[in-house]
Amino acid sequence: METKTPVSPLNKAFLHNSNIISPLGFATEKNFIAVCEGKIGMKDHVFNHVNYYASVIDTKLLDDTFSSQTKSNPNQFTRLEKMCILSVQDVVSHSTIDAKDKRTLFIFSTTKGNIDLLENNQSIISAERIYLHETAQVISKYFQFVNKPIVVSNACISGLLAIIIAKRLIEDDQYDNIIVTGADIVSTFTLSGFNSLSALSSKVCKPFDKNRTGINLGEAAASILISNQEKNNCVEVVSGCSANDANHISGPSRTGEGLYKCLQKVLPNNFIPNFINAHGTATEFNDEMESIAFNRAGLQNVFANSLKGYYGHTLGAAGVLESVFCAESLKQNKIIASAGFEEQGTSIKLNIITKTENKKSTTCLKTASGFGGCNAAVLYKLNNA
Amino acid sequence: MRNYILSHTNIKNNCLWHNGKLISKSDETVNPISFLEEIYKSLNLSYPKFFKMDGLSKLGILCAELILKDENINQLFPKETTAIVLSNKNSSLQTDVAYSKTINDFPSPSLFVYTLSNIVTGEIAIKHKITGENAFFIEPKFNAELLHNYTELLLKENDAVLCGWLNINEKTCEGFLYFVAKQDANDEKKINFIEHNPANITNLYNN
């Protein structure tokens, strides 16, 4: 085989402004403050006559905010579309980017999109919107993006993979600015499905804890502007990749094969990041697999957390939402406690963050793993001029 | 070194083609799943897991099989630097609908695990031990430019990409997978190589 000659990219990719629409707030800063104060999004909800702990956005608040901030009729959009439009609008309105510029792109990441259209047939919403590219088109048209959106649907790595794809397109000088939005809703479809797999926790989830019993689901839309322009105090997407376990479609490799492979690729020369924002779903197998992969890469002593204890698993939004937190943690010199963690619960002991505090960091590793055996990792670095 | 398409498979209108050659054909009244199961039998595949898979995974497994059973492809390219890049319109909608019908009775875990587009990626990866990069794109119709563009980006750091379009619903199924890899442009065998560009990809898709 050909010897690998590293191709140095034309450009670098930087994270600019962002947004999170979640039960903890409708802006990045509100979410970051809420999480630093230890607030969590999960509550007891009833879906299809069954009680679930889930992180769900208040419907009236969503509709009222949508009406007042967009002057559009909330009945013409689905729940997911409203979340996404509010999220993208916040990013666009706080930037100088032009949606009509050929050098601007919109990438949409989701696992199930408007899956609630299978359940409640709202009359004025076209049934076509069940198709993920139709959903992306609705959002794209709203902002008049001139380029067709790219839609990534690759299970729970979708959001992080969308960021990796954006990074590659920017490095290749195909675009100047890319907005990546990740979103999923909590639905009877996903709740009943994860419940059928016995993967749901009946209480608030406890990532990496000895007494963890499964995931909570959460809904969110998160957006981030990825640009080729470097700014002061801005985070660079240094490296990123994906890999498949080639082991099982609905469970991780016991030895963390795919994730370990990603870590080897994104952390050159055994580089040790300041902290890790792990996938940490709070299932027995996921958290155990991550501890093994981190240990194989020599990362077992690095500060690590999971944000699933605040938001639940937001599926296609998770990689974007959690990357927004990585960037804010680096910029605001904070490390965030892994909510729900009390006692070591993996066979390899990890250095799980138990207290949110001020700490200066310059690099952070973000990881994700999902059904279909997929894994992804990204290294972020704070560039301080 | 340049990027070439070394092999491709098409399943369309109840016909299976490999590198432009008709391999099997069924009456158009045969439904997609029955046709895929006929192909499975005709290929003498001994992979019982096939029957547990949903339609999308069955389609992907069969298209990939014809490409990867070729020793010139299977043995020459490292599985850890082979990527799988797939796309379709319907995501996993056929299985989503089937699963949603079970929700009010007994939600079916065996259907639910197939309610993600990229499960077929996982099935192909498992069968052929391919551990490289993955991506699944959703497009309103086959988009040769997108697949070509992303494959070219991946081939800067990887050896090969198994790429294509896998779309299925109750009435029709359409599968088109092709294998792209770096090859020596002076290689004598290049007479069989198809240059990797959007026009050639579109031609092969249209078969």
Coordinates of C-alpha atoms in Angstrom, one line a residue:
Chain A
M1 CA 0.0 0.0 0.0
E2 CA 1.0 3.6 -0.5
T3 CA 2.9 5.2 2.3
K4 CA 0.8 7.9 3.9
T5 CA 2.0 11.4 3.1
P6 CA 0.1 13.8 5.4
V7 CA -1.6 16.4 3.3
S8 CA -1.5 19.7 5.1
P9 CA -4.9 21.4 4.9
L10 CA -5.4 24.7 3.2
N11 CA -7.4 26.0 6.1
K12 CA -8.2 25.4 9.7
A13 CA -11.7 25.1 11.2
F14 CA -12.7 27.2 14.2
L15 CA -15.8 27.1 16.4
H16 CA -17.6 30.4 16.5
N17 CA -20.9 31.3 18.1
S18 CA -23.4 28.7 19.1
N19 CA -26.8 28.0 20.5
I20 CA -28.6 25.4 22.6
I21 CA -32.4 25.0 22.8
S22 CA -33.1 22.7 25.7
P23 CA -35.2 22.5 28.9
L24 CA -32.4 24.4 30.6
G25 CA -32.7 27.4 28.4
F26 CA -32.8 28.7 24.8
A27 CA -29.3 30.1 24.5
T28 CA -25.8 28.7 25.1
E29 CA -25.0 31.0 28.0
K30 CA -28.2 30.2 29.8
N31 CA -27.5 26.5 29.4
F32 CA -23.9 26.8 30.5
I33 CA -24.9 28.8 33.7
A34 CA -27.7 26.3 34.5
V35 CA -25.4 23.4 34.2
C36 CA -22.7 25.1 36.3
E37 CA -25.4 25.6 38.9
G38 CA -26.1 21.9 38.8
K39 CA -29.6 22.2 37.2
I40 CA -30.8 19.1 35.3
G41 CA -33.4 18.8 32.5
M42 CA -34.9 15.5 33.4
K43 CA -38.3 15.2 35.0
D44 CA -41.1 12.6 35.3
H45 CA -43.2 12.8 32.1
V46 CA -46.1 10.6 30.8
F47 CA -45.9 9.5 27.2
N48 CA -48.6 7.1 25.9
H49 CA -49.8 6.4 29.5
V50 CA -46.3 5.4 30.7
N51 CA -44.1 7.4 33.1
Y52 CA -40.5 8.2 31.9
Y53 CA -37.7 10.4 33.2
A54 CA -36.9 12.5 30.3
S55 CA -35.6 16.0 29.5
V56 CA -38.4 17.7 27.6
I57 CA -38.9 21.3 26.5
D58 CA -42.1 23.0 27.6
T59 CA -44.4 23.1 24.6
K60 CA -46.1 26.4 25.4
L61 CA -42.7 28.1 26.1
L62 CA -41.4 26.8 22.8
D63 CA -44.5 28.0 20.9
D64 CA -44.6 31.4 22.6
T65 CA -40.8 32.0 22.1
F66 CA -41.2 30.9 18.4
S67 CA -44.1 33.3 17.8
S68 CA -42.4 36.2 19.4
Q69 CA -38.9 35.7 18.0
T70 CA -39.8 34.6 14.4
K71 CA -43.2 36.3 13.7
S72 CA -44.1 33.0 12.1
N73 CA -47.1 30.8 12.8
P74 CA -45.9 28.0 15.1
N75 CA -48.7 25.6 13.7
Q76 CA -46.9 25.5 10.4
F77 CA -43.8 23.9 11.9
T78 CA -43.2 20.7 13.8
R79 CA -41.8 20.7 17.3
L80 CA -38.3 19.7 15.9
E81 CA -38.4 22.4 13.2
K82 CA -39.3 25.1 15.7
M83 CA -36.4 24.1 17.9
C84 CA -34.0 24.1 15.0
I85 CA -35.2 27.4 13.5
L86 CA -34.8 29.1 16.9
S87 CA -31.4 27.6 17.3
V88 CA -30.1 28.6 13.8
Q89 CA -31.6 32.0 14.2
D90 CA -29.7 32.7 17.3
V91 CA -26.4 31.7 15.6
V92 CA -27.1 33.6 12.4
S93 CA -28.3 36.8 14.2
H94 CA -25.1 36.9 16.3
S95 CA -22.8 36.5 13.3
T96 CA -22.0 38.3 10.1
I97 CA -22.5 35.2 7.9
D98 CA -24.7 35.4 4.8
A99 CA -27.0 32.4 4.1
K100 CA -27.1 33.5 0.5
D101 CA -23.4 33.3 0.1
K102 CA -22.2 30.3 -2.0
R103 CA -19.4 29.8 0.6
T104 CA -21.9 29.2 3.4
L105 CA -23.4 25.8 4.1
F106 CA -26.0 24.3 6.5
I107 CA -25.4 20.7 7.8
F108 CA -28.3 19.1 9.7
S109 CA -27.7 16.1 12.0
T110 CA -30.6 14.0 13.4
T111 CA -31.4 10.4 14.0
K112 CA -35.2 10.5 13.9
G113 CA -36.2 14.0 12.7
N114 CA -40.0 14.5 12.7
I115 CA -40.7 11.0 14.0
D116 CA -43.7 12.3 15.9
L117 CA -45.5 12.7 12.5
L118 CA -45.9 8.9 12.5
E119 CA -47.8 9.2 15.8
N120 CA -50.0 12.3 15.5
N121 CA -51.0 13.3 12.0
Q122 CA -51.2 17.1 12.4
S123 CA -53.4 18.1 9.5
I124 CA -51.5 21.1 8.2
I125 CA -48.0 19.6 8.3
S126 CA -47.3 17.7 5.1
A127 CA -46.6 14.0 5.6
E128 CA -43.5 14.4 3.4
R129 CA -41.8 16.1 6.4
I130 CA -41.2 12.7 7.8
Y131 CA -38.3 12.5 5.3
L132 CA -35.2 13.9 7.0
H133 CA -34.1 15.9 3.9
E134 CA -37.5 17.6 3.8
T135 CA -37.1 18.7 7.4
A136 CA -33.7 20.1 6.6
Q137 CA -35.2 21.9 3.5
V138 CA -37.8 23.5 5.7
I139 CA -35.1 24.9 8.0
S140 CA -32.9 25.8 5.1
K141 CA -35.6 27.6 3.2
Y142 CA -36.5 29.6 6.3
F143 CA -33.0 31.1 6.3
Q144 CA -32.7 31.1 2.5
F145 CA -29.5 29.2 2.5
V146 CA -28.4 29.2 -1.2
N147 CA -26.7 25.8 -1.0
K148 CA -28.6 22.6 -0.5
P149 CA -28.2 21.3 3.1
I150 CA -26.2 18.2 3.9
V151 CA -28.1 15.8 6.1
V152 CA -26.1 13.4 8.3
S153 CA -28.0 10.5 10.1
N154 CA -25.5 8.1 11.6
A155 CA -27.1 7.2 15.0
C156 CA -25.6 8.7 18.1
I157 CA -22.4 10.0 16.5
S158 CA -24.4 12.1 14.0
G159 CA -23.7 15.4 15.6
L160 CA -20.0 14.8 16.2
L161 CA -19.7 13.4 12.7
A162 CA -21.4 16.4 11.2
I163 CA -18.7 18.6 12.9
I164 CA -16.0 16.4 11.5
I165 CA -17.5 16.6 8.0
A166 CA -17.7 20.4 8.3
K167 CA -14.1 20.6 9.4
R168 CA -13.0 18.6 6.4
L169 CA -15.0 20.8 4.0
I170 CA -13.5 23.9 5.5
E171 CA -10.0 22.5 5.5
D172 CA -10.4 21.7 1.8
D173 CA -11.4 25.4 1.2
Q174 CA -14.9 24.5 -0.1
Y175 CA -16.7 26.8 2.3
D176 CA -15.9 29.7 4.6
N177 CA -18.7 29.2 7.1
I178 CA -20.8 26.1 8.0
I179 CA -23.6 26.0 10.4
V180 CA -24.0 22.6 12.0
T181 CA -27.3 21.9 13.7
G182 CA -28.1 18.7 15.6
A183 CA -31.5 18.0 16.8
D184 CA -33.9 15.2 18.1
I185 CA -37.1 15.2 20.1
V186 CA -38.3 12.9 22.8
S187 CA -41.1 10.8 21.4
T188 CA -43.2 7.7 22.2
F189 CA -41.3 6.1 19.4
T190 CA -37.8 6.4 20.9
L191 CA -38.9 6.0 24.5
S192 CA -40.8 2.8 23.8
G193 CA -37.9 1.5 21.7
F194 CA -35.2 2.1 24.2
N195 CA -37.6 0.7 26.9
S196 CA -38.0 -2.4 24.8
L197 CA -34.3 -2.9 24.9
S198 CA -34.3 -2.4 28.7
A199 CA -32.0 0.5 28.2
L200 CA -34.0 3.2 30.1
S201 CA -33.3 4.1 33.7
S202 CA -36.5 4.6 35.8
K203 CA -34.6 7.4 37.7
V204 CA -32.3 10.2 36.7
C205 CA -29.4 8.6 34.9
K206 CA -25.9 8.2 36.5
P207 CA -23.1 8.1 33.9
F208 CA -20.0 6.1 35.0
D209 CA -21.6 5.4 38.4
K210 CA -21.6 2.0 40.1
N211 CA -25.4 2.2 40.4
R212 CA -26.1 3.3 36.8
T213 CA -29.2 1.5 35.4
G214 CA -29.5 3.0 31.9
I215 CA -30.2 6.1 29.9
N216 CA -32.7 9.0 30.0
L217 CA -33.8 10.5 26.8
G218 CA -33.7 14.2 26.2
E219 CA -34.6 16.6 23.5
A220 CA -32.5 19.5 22.2
A221 CA -31.4 21.5 19.2
A222 CA -27.9 22.7 19.2
S223 CA -26.1 24.8 16.6
I224 CA -22.5 25.9 16.0
L225 CA -20.9 28.1 13.4
I226 CA -17.7 26.5 12.1
S227 CA -15.5 29.0 10.2
N228 CA -12.2 29.3 8.5
Q229 CA -11.6 32.6 10.4
E230 CA -9.5 32.6 13.5
K231 CA -10.6 34.8 16.4
N232 CA -9.1 35.6 19.7
N233 CA -10.3 33.2 22.4
C234 CA -11.7 30.8 19.9
V235 CA -11.6 27.0 19.7
E236 CA -10.0 25.1 16.9
V237 CA -11.2 21.7 15.7
V238 CA -7.8 20.2 15.6
S239 CA -8.5 16.6 14.5
G240 CA -11.5 14.3 14.2
C241 CA -12.4 10.9 12.8
S242 CA -14.8 8.0 13.0
A243 CA -14.4 4.2 13.1
N244 CA -16.6 1.1 13.2
D245 CA -16.3 -1.7 15.8
A246 CA -17.4 -4.3 13.2
N247 CA -18.7 -6.2 16.2
H248 CA -22.4 -5.7 17.0
I249 CA -25.2 -3.5 15.7
S250 CA -26.8 -2.6 19.0
G251 CA -23.9 -3.0 21.5
P252 CA -20.4 -1.6 21.8
S253 CA -17.3 -3.7 21.4
R254 CA -16.2 -5.0 24.8
T255 CA -12.7 -3.9 24.2
G256 CA -13.7 -0.5 22.8
E257 CA -12.1 -1.3 19.5
G258 CA -13.6 1.5 17.3
L259 CA -13.3 4.2 19.9
Y260 CA -9.7 3.2 20.7
K261 CA -8.9 3.4 17.0
C262 CA -10.4 7.0 16.9
L263 CA -8.3 8.0 19.9
Q264 CA -5.1 6.8 18.3
K265 CA -5.9 8.9 15.2
V266 CA -7.1 12.1 16.9
L267 CA -4.4 12.2 19.6
P268 CA -1.1 12.1 17.7
N269 CA 2.1 11.0 19.6
N270 CA 0.1 9.9 22.7
F271 CA -1.0 13.5 23.3
I272 CA -2.9 13.9 26.6
P273 CA -5.8 16.4 26.5
N274 CA -6.7 18.4 29.6
F275 CA -10.1 16.8 29.9
I276 CA -12.5 14.4 28.1
N277 CA -16.2 15.0 27.5
A278 CA -17.2 11.4 27.0
H279 CA -20.3 9.9 25.5
G280 CA -21.3 8.5 29.0
T281 CA -24.8 7.3 28.3
A282 CA -25.1 5.5 31.7
T283 CA -25.8 2.1 30.3
E284 CA -23.7 -0.6 31.8
F285 CA -22.0 -1.6 28.5
N286 CA -21.3 1.9 27.0
D287 CA -19.6 3.4 30.1
E288 CA -17.6 0.2 30.7
M289 CA -16.5 0.2 27.0
E290 CA -15.4 3.8 27.2
S291 CA -13.3 3.2 30.3
I292 CA -11.5 0.4 28.5
A293 CA -10.9 2.4 25.4
F294 CA -9.6 5.5 27.4
N295 CA -7.4 3.2 29.4
R296 CA -5.9 1.6 26.3
A297 CA -5.1 5.1 25.1
G298 CA -3.5 6.0 28.4
L299 CA -6.2 8.5 29.3
Q300 CA -7.6 6.9 32.5
N301 CA -6.2 9.7 34.7
V302 CA -7.5 12.6 32.6
F303 CA -10.4 14.6 34.0
A304 CA -13.6 13.2 32.4
N305 CA -17.3 13.9 32.4
S306 CA -20.5 13.1 30.7
L307 CA -23.3 15.7 30.2
K308 CA -26.0 13.0 29.9
G309 CA -26.7 13.5 33.7
Y310 CA -28.0 17.1 32.8
Y311 CA -29.7 16.6 29.4
G312 CA -30.2 12.8 29.1
H313 CA -29.3 11.4 25.7
T314 CA -30.2 13.9 23.0
L315 CA -29.3 11.5 20.2
G316 CA -28.6 13.4 17.0
A317 CA -28.1 16.7 19.0
A318 CA -25.7 15.2 21.5
G319 CA -22.4 15.6 19.6
V320 CA -23.2 19.3 18.8
L321 CA -24.6 20.2 22.2
E322 CA -21.7 18.6 24.0
S323 CA -19.1 20.2 21.7
V324 CA -20.7 23.6 22.5
F325 CA -20.0 22.7 26.2
C326 CA -16.4 21.7 25.4
A327 CA -15.9 25.1 23.7
E328 CA -17.5 27.0 26.6
S329 CA -15.5 25.0 29.2
L330 CA -12.3 25.9 27.4
K331 CA -13.2 29.6 26.9
Q332 CA -14.6 30.1 30.4
N333 CA -11.9 28.1 32.3
K334 CA -14.4 25.7 33.8
I335 CA -14.5 22.0 34.3
I336 CA -18.0 20.6 34.7
A337 CA -19.0 17.9 37.2
S338 CA -20.4 14.7 35.8
A339 CA -23.9 14.9 37.2
G340 CA -25.2 11.6 38.8
F341 CA -21.7 10.2 39.4
E342 CA -20.9 9.2 43.0
E343 CA -19.0 5.9 43.0
Q344 CA -16.6 4.4 40.5
G345 CA -18.6 2.0 38.4
T346 CA -16.3 0.8 35.6
S347 CA -13.7 -1.9 35.8
I348 CA -11.1 0.6 34.8
K349 CA -11.1 3.5 37.3
L350 CA -11.6 6.9 35.5
N351 CA -10.9 10.4 36.8
I352 CA -14.6 11.6 36.8
I353 CA -15.1 15.2 37.6
T354 CA -17.2 15.5 40.8
K355 CA -17.2 19.3 41.3
T356 CA -17.7 22.1 38.8
E357 CA -14.9 24.5 39.3
N358 CA -12.6 27.0 37.7
K359 CA -9.7 25.3 36.0
K360 CA -7.7 26.5 33.0
S361 CA -7.6 24.0 30.2
T362 CA -6.5 24.4 26.6
T363 CA -7.4 21.1 25.0
C364 CA -10.3 18.7 25.3
L365 CA -11.3 15.4 23.7
K366 CA -14.9 14.8 22.7
T367 CA -16.1 11.3 22.0
A368 CA -19.3 9.6 20.9
S369 CA -20.4 6.0 20.1
G370 CA -23.6 4.6 18.7
F371 CA -25.7 1.8 17.3
G372 CA -24.4 0.3 14.1
G373 CA -21.0 0.0 15.8
C374 CA -20.0 3.6 15.0
N375 CA -17.6 5.7 17.1
A376 CA -16.2 9.3 16.6
A377 CA -13.7 11.5 18.4
V378 CA -12.7 15.1 18.0
L379 CA -9.8 17.1 19.7
Y380 CA -10.6 20.7 20.5
K381 CA -8.0 23.3 21.3
L382 CA -8.3 26.9 22.7
N383 CA -6.3 29.3 20.6
N384 CA -5.4 32.2 22.7
A385 CA -3.6 35.0 21.0
Chain B
M1 CA -1.7 7.3 -7.7
R2 CA -5.3 8.2 -8.7
N3 CA -8.7 7.2 -7.5
Y4 CA -10.6 4.7 -9.5
I5 CA -13.9 2.8 -9.2
L6 CA -12.9 -0.9 -9.2
S7 CA -16.2 -2.6 -8.9
H8 CA -19.9 -1.8 -8.6
T9 CA -23.2 -3.5 -8.0
N10 CA -26.7 -2.4 -9.0
I11 CA -30.1 -3.7 -7.8
K12 CA -33.0 -2.1 -9.5
N13 CA -36.3 -3.2 -11.1
N14 CA -35.9 -6.7 -9.7
C15 CA -32.6 -7.1 -11.5
L16 CA -29.1 -7.6 -10.0
W17 CA -26.1 -6.4 -11.9
H18 CA -22.4 -6.7 -11.1
N19 CA -20.0 -4.6 -13.1
G20 CA -22.6 -4.1 -15.8
K21 CA -23.3 -7.8 -16.1
L22 CA -26.8 -9.1 -15.3
I23 CA -26.6 -11.7 -12.5
S24 CA -30.2 -12.4 -11.7
K25 CA -33.6 -11.2 -12.6
S26 CA -37.1 -11.6 -11.2
D27 CA -40.6 -10.9 -12.3
E28 CA -41.6 -7.3 -11.6
T29 CA -44.5 -8.5 -9.5
V30 CA -42.1 -10.1 -6.9
N31 CA -41.9 -7.7 -3.9
P32 CA -38.4 -6.3 -2.9
I33 CA -37.9 -8.5 0.1
S34 CA -38.7 -11.7 -1.8
F35 CA -36.4 -10.6 -4.6
L36 CA -33.6 -10.0 -2.1
E37 CA -34.1 -13.4 -0.5
E38 CA -34.0 -15.0 -4.0
I39 CA -30.6 -13.3 -4.5
Y40 CA -29.4 -14.5 -1.2
K41 CA -30.2 -18.1 -2.2
S42 CA -28.7 -17.8 -5.7
L43 CA -25.4 -16.5 -4.2
N44 CA -25.2 -19.5 -1.9
L45 CA -24.6 -17.2 1.0
S46 CA -24.4 -19.0 4.3
Y47 CA -25.2 -16.1 6.6
P48 CA -28.3 -17.0 8.6
K49 CA -28.3 -13.5 10.3
F50 CA -29.5 -12.2 6.9
F51 CA -33.1 -13.3 7.7
K52 CA -33.1 -11.3 10.9
M53 CA -32.2 -8.1 9.0
D54 CA -34.6 -5.5 7.8
G55 CA -35.0 -4.7 4.1
L56 CA -32.4 -2.0 4.0
S57 CA -29.7 -4.1 5.6
K58 CA -30.6 -7.1 3.3
L59 CA -30.2 -4.8 0.3
G60 CA -26.8 -3.4 1.6
I61 CA -25.4 -6.8 2.5
L62 CA -26.2 -8.3 -1.0
C63 CA -24.7 -5.3 -2.9
A64 CA -21.6 -5.3 -0.7
E65 CA -21.2 -9.1 -1.0
L66 CA -20.7 -9.1 -4.8
I67 CA -18.1 -6.4 -4.5
L68 CA -16.2 -7.8 -1.6
K69 CA -16.2 -11.5 -2.5
D70 CA -13.8 -10.5 -5.3
E71 CA -10.3 -11.4 -4.0
N72 CA -8.7 -8.6 -5.9
I73 CA -10.7 -6.2 -3.7
N74 CA -11.1 -8.2 -0.5
Q75 CA -7.5 -9.0 0.0
L76 CA -5.7 -6.0 -1.4
F77 CA -7.2 -3.3 0.7
P78 CA -6.7 -3.0 4.5
K79 CA -10.1 -3.2 6.2
E80 CA -9.0 -0.7 8.9
T81 CA -8.5 2.0 6.2
T82 CA -11.6 1.2 4.2
A83 CA -14.5 3.6 4.8
I84 CA -18.2 3.0 4.3
V85 CA -20.1 6.0 3.0
L86 CA -23.8 5.5 2.3
S87 CA -26.8 7.5 1.4
N88 CA -30.5 7.3 0.7
K89 CA -33.8 9.1 0.7
N90 CA -35.9 7.0 3.1
S91 CA -33.5 6.6 6.0
S92 CA -35.0 3.6 7.9
L93 CA -38.6 4.7 7.3
Q94 CA -39.9 1.3 6.2
T95 CA -38.8 -0.2 9.5
D96 CA -39.9 2.9 11.5
V97 CA -43.4 2.3 10.3
A98 CA -43.3 -1.4 11.1
Y99 CA -41.9 -0.7 14.5
S100 CA -44.4 2.1 15.3
K101 CA -47.3 -0.4 14.6
T102 CA -46.0 -2.5 17.6
I103 CA -45.8 0.4 20.1
N104 CA -49.3 0.1 21.5
D105 CA -49.1 -3.7 21.8
F106 CA -45.6 -5.1 22.5
P107 CA -42.9 -2.7 21.2
S108 CA -40.5 -5.0 19.3
P109 CA -36.8 -4.6 20.2
S110 CA -35.8 -6.6 17.2
L111 CA -37.5 -4.1 14.9
F112 CA -36.4 -1.0 16.9
V113 CA -32.7 -1.7 16.5
Y114 CA -33.1 -1.4 12.8
T115 CA -34.8 2.1 13.0
L116 CA -31.5 3.9 12.1
S117 CA -30.2 4.4 8.6
N118 CA -26.7 3.4 9.5
I119 CA -27.5 -0.1 10.9
V120 CA -26.8 -1.4 7.4
T121 CA -23.4 0.2 7.6
G122 CA -22.8 -1.8 10.8
E123 CA -24.1 -5.0 9.2
I124 CA -21.7 -4.6 6.2
A125 CA -18.8 -3.7 8.6
I126 CA -19.5 -6.8 10.7
K127 CA -19.7 -9.2 7.8
H128 CA -16.5 -8.0 6.1
K129 CA -14.6 -6.8 9.3
I130 CA -14.3 -3.2 7.8
T131 CA -13.4 -0.8 10.6
G132 CA -12.7 2.5 8.8
E133 CA -14.6 5.7 8.7
N134 CA -18.4 5.8 8.3
A135 CA -20.9 8.4 7.1
F136 CA -24.6 8.2 6.2
F137 CA -26.1 11.0 4.2
I138 CA -29.8 11.6 3.5
E139 CA -30.6 13.1 0.1
P140 CA -33.9 13.6 -1.8
K141 CA -32.3 11.6 -4.7
F142 CA -29.0 10.0 -5.7
N143 CA -26.3 12.7 -5.4
A144 CA -23.1 11.7 -7.2
E145 CA -21.4 15.0 -6.4
L146 CA -21.8 14.7 -2.7
L147 CA -20.6 11.1 -2.6
H148 CA -17.7 11.9 -4.9
N149 CA -16.7 15.0 -2.9
Y150 CA -16.7 13.3 0.5
T151 CA -15.0 10.1 -0.9
E152 CA -12.2 12.3 -2.3
L153 CA -11.7 13.9 1.1
L154 CA -11.6 10.6 2.8
L155 CA -9.1 9.1 0.3
K156 CA -6.6 11.8 1.3
E157 CA -6.1 9.7 4.5
N158 CA -7.6 6.3 3.7
D159 CA -7.0 3.6 1.2
A160 CA -10.5 2.8 0.0
V161 CA -14.2 3.7 0.2
L162 CA -17.2 1.4 -0.2
C163 CA -19.8 3.9 -1.3
G164 CA -23.3 4.3 -2.6
W165 CA -27.1 4.5 -2.4
L166 CA -29.4 2.1 -0.7
N167 CA -33.1 3.0 -0.7
I168 CA -36.1 0.7 0.0
N169 CA -39.8 0.9 0.6
E170 CA -42.7 -1.6 0.3
K171 CA -42.9 -1.5 -3.5
T172 CA -39.4 -0.9 -4.7
C173 CA -35.8 -1.1 -3.8
E174 CA -32.8 0.4 -5.3
G175 CA -29.2 -0.4 -4.4
F176 CA -26.0 0.9 -5.9
L177 CA -22.7 0.3 -4.2
Y178 CA -19.2 0.9 -5.7
F179 CA -15.7 0.5 -4.5
V180 CA -13.2 3.4 -4.9
A181 CA -9.5 3.0 -4.2
K182 CA -6.1 4.6 -5.0
Q183 CA -4.4 2.9 -7.9
D184 CA -1.2 3.4 -9.8
A185 CA -2.2 5.2 -12.9
N186 CA 0.5 3.3 -14.9
D187 CA -0.9 0.0 -13.8
E188 CA -1.4 -2.4 -16.7
K189 CA -4.8 -3.4 -15.3
K190 CA -6.1 0.1 -15.5
I191 CA -7.9 -0.7 -18.7
N192 CA -10.6 -2.1 -16.2
F193 CA -10.4 0.9 -14.0
I194 CA -13.1 3.6 -14.1
E195 CA -11.9 7.0 -13.2
H196 CA -13.6 8.3 -10.0
N197 CA -15.6 11.4 -11.1
P198 CA -19.3 12.4 -10.7
A199 CA -20.1 11.8 -14.4
N200 CA -18.8 8.2 -14.3
I201 CA -20.6 7.6 -10.9
T202 CA -23.9 8.8 -12.4
N203 CA -23.4 6.6 -15.5
L204 CA -22.8 3.5 -13.3
Y205 CA -25.8 4.4 -11.2
N206 CA -28.0 4.6 -14.3
N207 CA -26.5 1.3 -15.4

